[in-house]
C-alpha positions in Angstrom: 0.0 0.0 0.0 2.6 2.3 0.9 4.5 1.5 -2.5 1.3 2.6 -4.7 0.8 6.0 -2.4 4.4 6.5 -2.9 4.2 5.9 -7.3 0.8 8.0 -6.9 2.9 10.9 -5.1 5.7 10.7 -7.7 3.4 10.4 -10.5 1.9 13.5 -9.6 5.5 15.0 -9.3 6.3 14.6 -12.5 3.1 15.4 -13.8 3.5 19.1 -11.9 7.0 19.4 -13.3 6.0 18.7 -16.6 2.9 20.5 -17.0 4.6 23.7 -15.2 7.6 24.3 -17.1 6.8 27.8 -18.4 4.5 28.8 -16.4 6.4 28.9 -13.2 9.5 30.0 -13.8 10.0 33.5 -12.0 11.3 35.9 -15.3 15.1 35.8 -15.1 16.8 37.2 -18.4 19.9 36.0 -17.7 19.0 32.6 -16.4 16.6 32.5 -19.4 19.3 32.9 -22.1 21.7 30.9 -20.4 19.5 27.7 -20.1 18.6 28.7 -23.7 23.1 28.4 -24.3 23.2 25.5 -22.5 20.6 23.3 -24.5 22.8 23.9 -27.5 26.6 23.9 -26.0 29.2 21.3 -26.6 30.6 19.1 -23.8 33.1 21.7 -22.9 31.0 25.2 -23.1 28.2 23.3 -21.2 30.4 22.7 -18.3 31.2 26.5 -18.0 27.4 27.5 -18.6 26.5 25.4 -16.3 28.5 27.0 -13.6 27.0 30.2 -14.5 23.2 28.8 -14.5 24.8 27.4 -11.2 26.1 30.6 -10.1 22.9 32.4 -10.8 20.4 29.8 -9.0 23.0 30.6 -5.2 21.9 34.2 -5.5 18.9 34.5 -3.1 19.3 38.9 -3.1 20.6 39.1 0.0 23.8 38.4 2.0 22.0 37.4 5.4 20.4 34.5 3.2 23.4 34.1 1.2 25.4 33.2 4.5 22.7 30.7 5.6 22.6 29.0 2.4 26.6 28.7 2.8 26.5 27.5 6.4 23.6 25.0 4.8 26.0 23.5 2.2 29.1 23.6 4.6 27.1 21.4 7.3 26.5 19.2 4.0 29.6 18.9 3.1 30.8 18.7 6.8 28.2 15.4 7.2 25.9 17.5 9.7 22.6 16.7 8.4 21.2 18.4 11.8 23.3 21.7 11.2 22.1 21.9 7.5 18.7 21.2 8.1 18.5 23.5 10.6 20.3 26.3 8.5 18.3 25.7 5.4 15.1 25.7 7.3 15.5 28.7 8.8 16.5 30.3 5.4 13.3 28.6 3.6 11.7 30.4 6.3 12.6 33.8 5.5 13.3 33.3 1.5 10.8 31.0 0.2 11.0 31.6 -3.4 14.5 30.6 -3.2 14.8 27.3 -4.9 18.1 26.6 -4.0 17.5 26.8 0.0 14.5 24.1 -0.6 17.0 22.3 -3.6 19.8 22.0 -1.0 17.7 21.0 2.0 16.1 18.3 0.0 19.8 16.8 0.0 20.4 17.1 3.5 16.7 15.2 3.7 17.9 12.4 1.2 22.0 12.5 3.5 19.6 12.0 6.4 17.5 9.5 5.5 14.3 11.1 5.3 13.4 10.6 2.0 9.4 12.3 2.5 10.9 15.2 3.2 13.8 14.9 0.6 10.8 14.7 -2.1 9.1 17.2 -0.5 11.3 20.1 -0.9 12.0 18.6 -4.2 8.5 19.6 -5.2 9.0 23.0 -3.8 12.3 23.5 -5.7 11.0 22.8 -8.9 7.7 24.8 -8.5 9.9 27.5 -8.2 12.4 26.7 -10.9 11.4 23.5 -13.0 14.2 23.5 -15.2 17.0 23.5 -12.0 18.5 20.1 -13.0 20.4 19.3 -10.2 17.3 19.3 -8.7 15.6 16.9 -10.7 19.1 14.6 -10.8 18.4 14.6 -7.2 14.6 13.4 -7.9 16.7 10.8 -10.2 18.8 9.5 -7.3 16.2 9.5 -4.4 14.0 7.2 -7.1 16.4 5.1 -7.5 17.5 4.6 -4.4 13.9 4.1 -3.7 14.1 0.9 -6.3 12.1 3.2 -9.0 14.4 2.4 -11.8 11.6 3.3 -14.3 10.6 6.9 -13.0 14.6 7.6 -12.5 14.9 7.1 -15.7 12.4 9.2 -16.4 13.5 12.3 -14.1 17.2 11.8 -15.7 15.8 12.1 -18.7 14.3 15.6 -18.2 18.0 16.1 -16.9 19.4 15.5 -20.0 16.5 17.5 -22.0 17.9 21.1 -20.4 21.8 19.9 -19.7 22.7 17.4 -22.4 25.9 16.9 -21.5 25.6 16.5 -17.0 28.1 14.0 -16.6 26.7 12.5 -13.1 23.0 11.7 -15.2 25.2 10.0 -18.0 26.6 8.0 -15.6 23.4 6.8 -13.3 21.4 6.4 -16.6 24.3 3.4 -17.3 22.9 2.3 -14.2 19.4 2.3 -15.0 19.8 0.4 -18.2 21.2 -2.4 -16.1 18.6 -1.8 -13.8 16.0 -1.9 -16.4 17.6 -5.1 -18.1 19.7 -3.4 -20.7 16.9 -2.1 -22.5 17.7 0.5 -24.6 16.9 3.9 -23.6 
């Protein structure tokens, strides 16, 4: 029972994602043109555009948030699910319309364990900015992880849709195939 309310839930995930690409997006000229770049870049010019679009999606307007969201991914990166979790709920709190804050505490969620919550904030993240595609590699991984081979595939997918050429989705979607029997993709 728990297995069909959870394929229900990320049925309807997807579903969201898909049907509110344009629509939900806040207007960002620069982020616009440079997902726009990225579709089209070779291997090389993607990784640099990515680090832009990556630079970009970190800028939450105001250094009070900006610290929180550091001390968020340095508790991550230190192993301190608590910490992060903490810090990123506290900036989701005062910023929330900042994707990244709800992107990066849905890792600490997945680091934790707590993979509700991880999917959760996924949601949120993508509501906010549904073309953020670490965000839906992370979808990608917590499915898997979750033994969803089929609907990781499908979120890597939509991965490689905006970023071609995101090395870590090439690599789990090897993965998958072996997951999936070697079927082709």
């Amino acid at each position: 029972m728990a297995r069909l309310n959870l394929n229900r839930i990320v049925a309807a995930l997807l579903a969201i994602v898909t049907f509110s690409l344009p629509a939900s997006a806040a207007p960002n000229a620069r982020l616009d043109g440079l997902f726009e770049q990225l579709s089209q870049a070779d291997e090389k010019e993607a990784r640099r555009i990515a680090g832009e679009i990556e630079l970009e999606l970190e800028k939450s307007g105001s250094p009070a948030m900006d610290l929180l969201l550091r001390r968020g991914r340095d508790a991550i990166e230190a192993g301190d699910t608590k910490m992060a979790i903490e810090h990123l709920s506290a900036l989701i709190d005062h910023a929330p319309d900042f994707a990244e804050a709800w992107h990066l505490r849905s890792v600490a969620f997945f680091k934790a364990d707590r993979y509700g919550l991880a999917l959760s904030d996924i949601e949120h993240a993508l509501a906010l900015e549904p073309r953020h595609y670490n965000v839906l590699y992370g979808l990608g991984v917590l499915l898997d992880e979750m033994n969803q081979p089929d609907l990781a595939q499908e979120a890597f997918s939509r991965v490689l849709a905006i970023h071609p050429h995101h090395e870590d989705v090439t690599k789990a979607m090897e993965g998958i195939k072996s997951q999936l029997g070697g079927a082709d993709l």
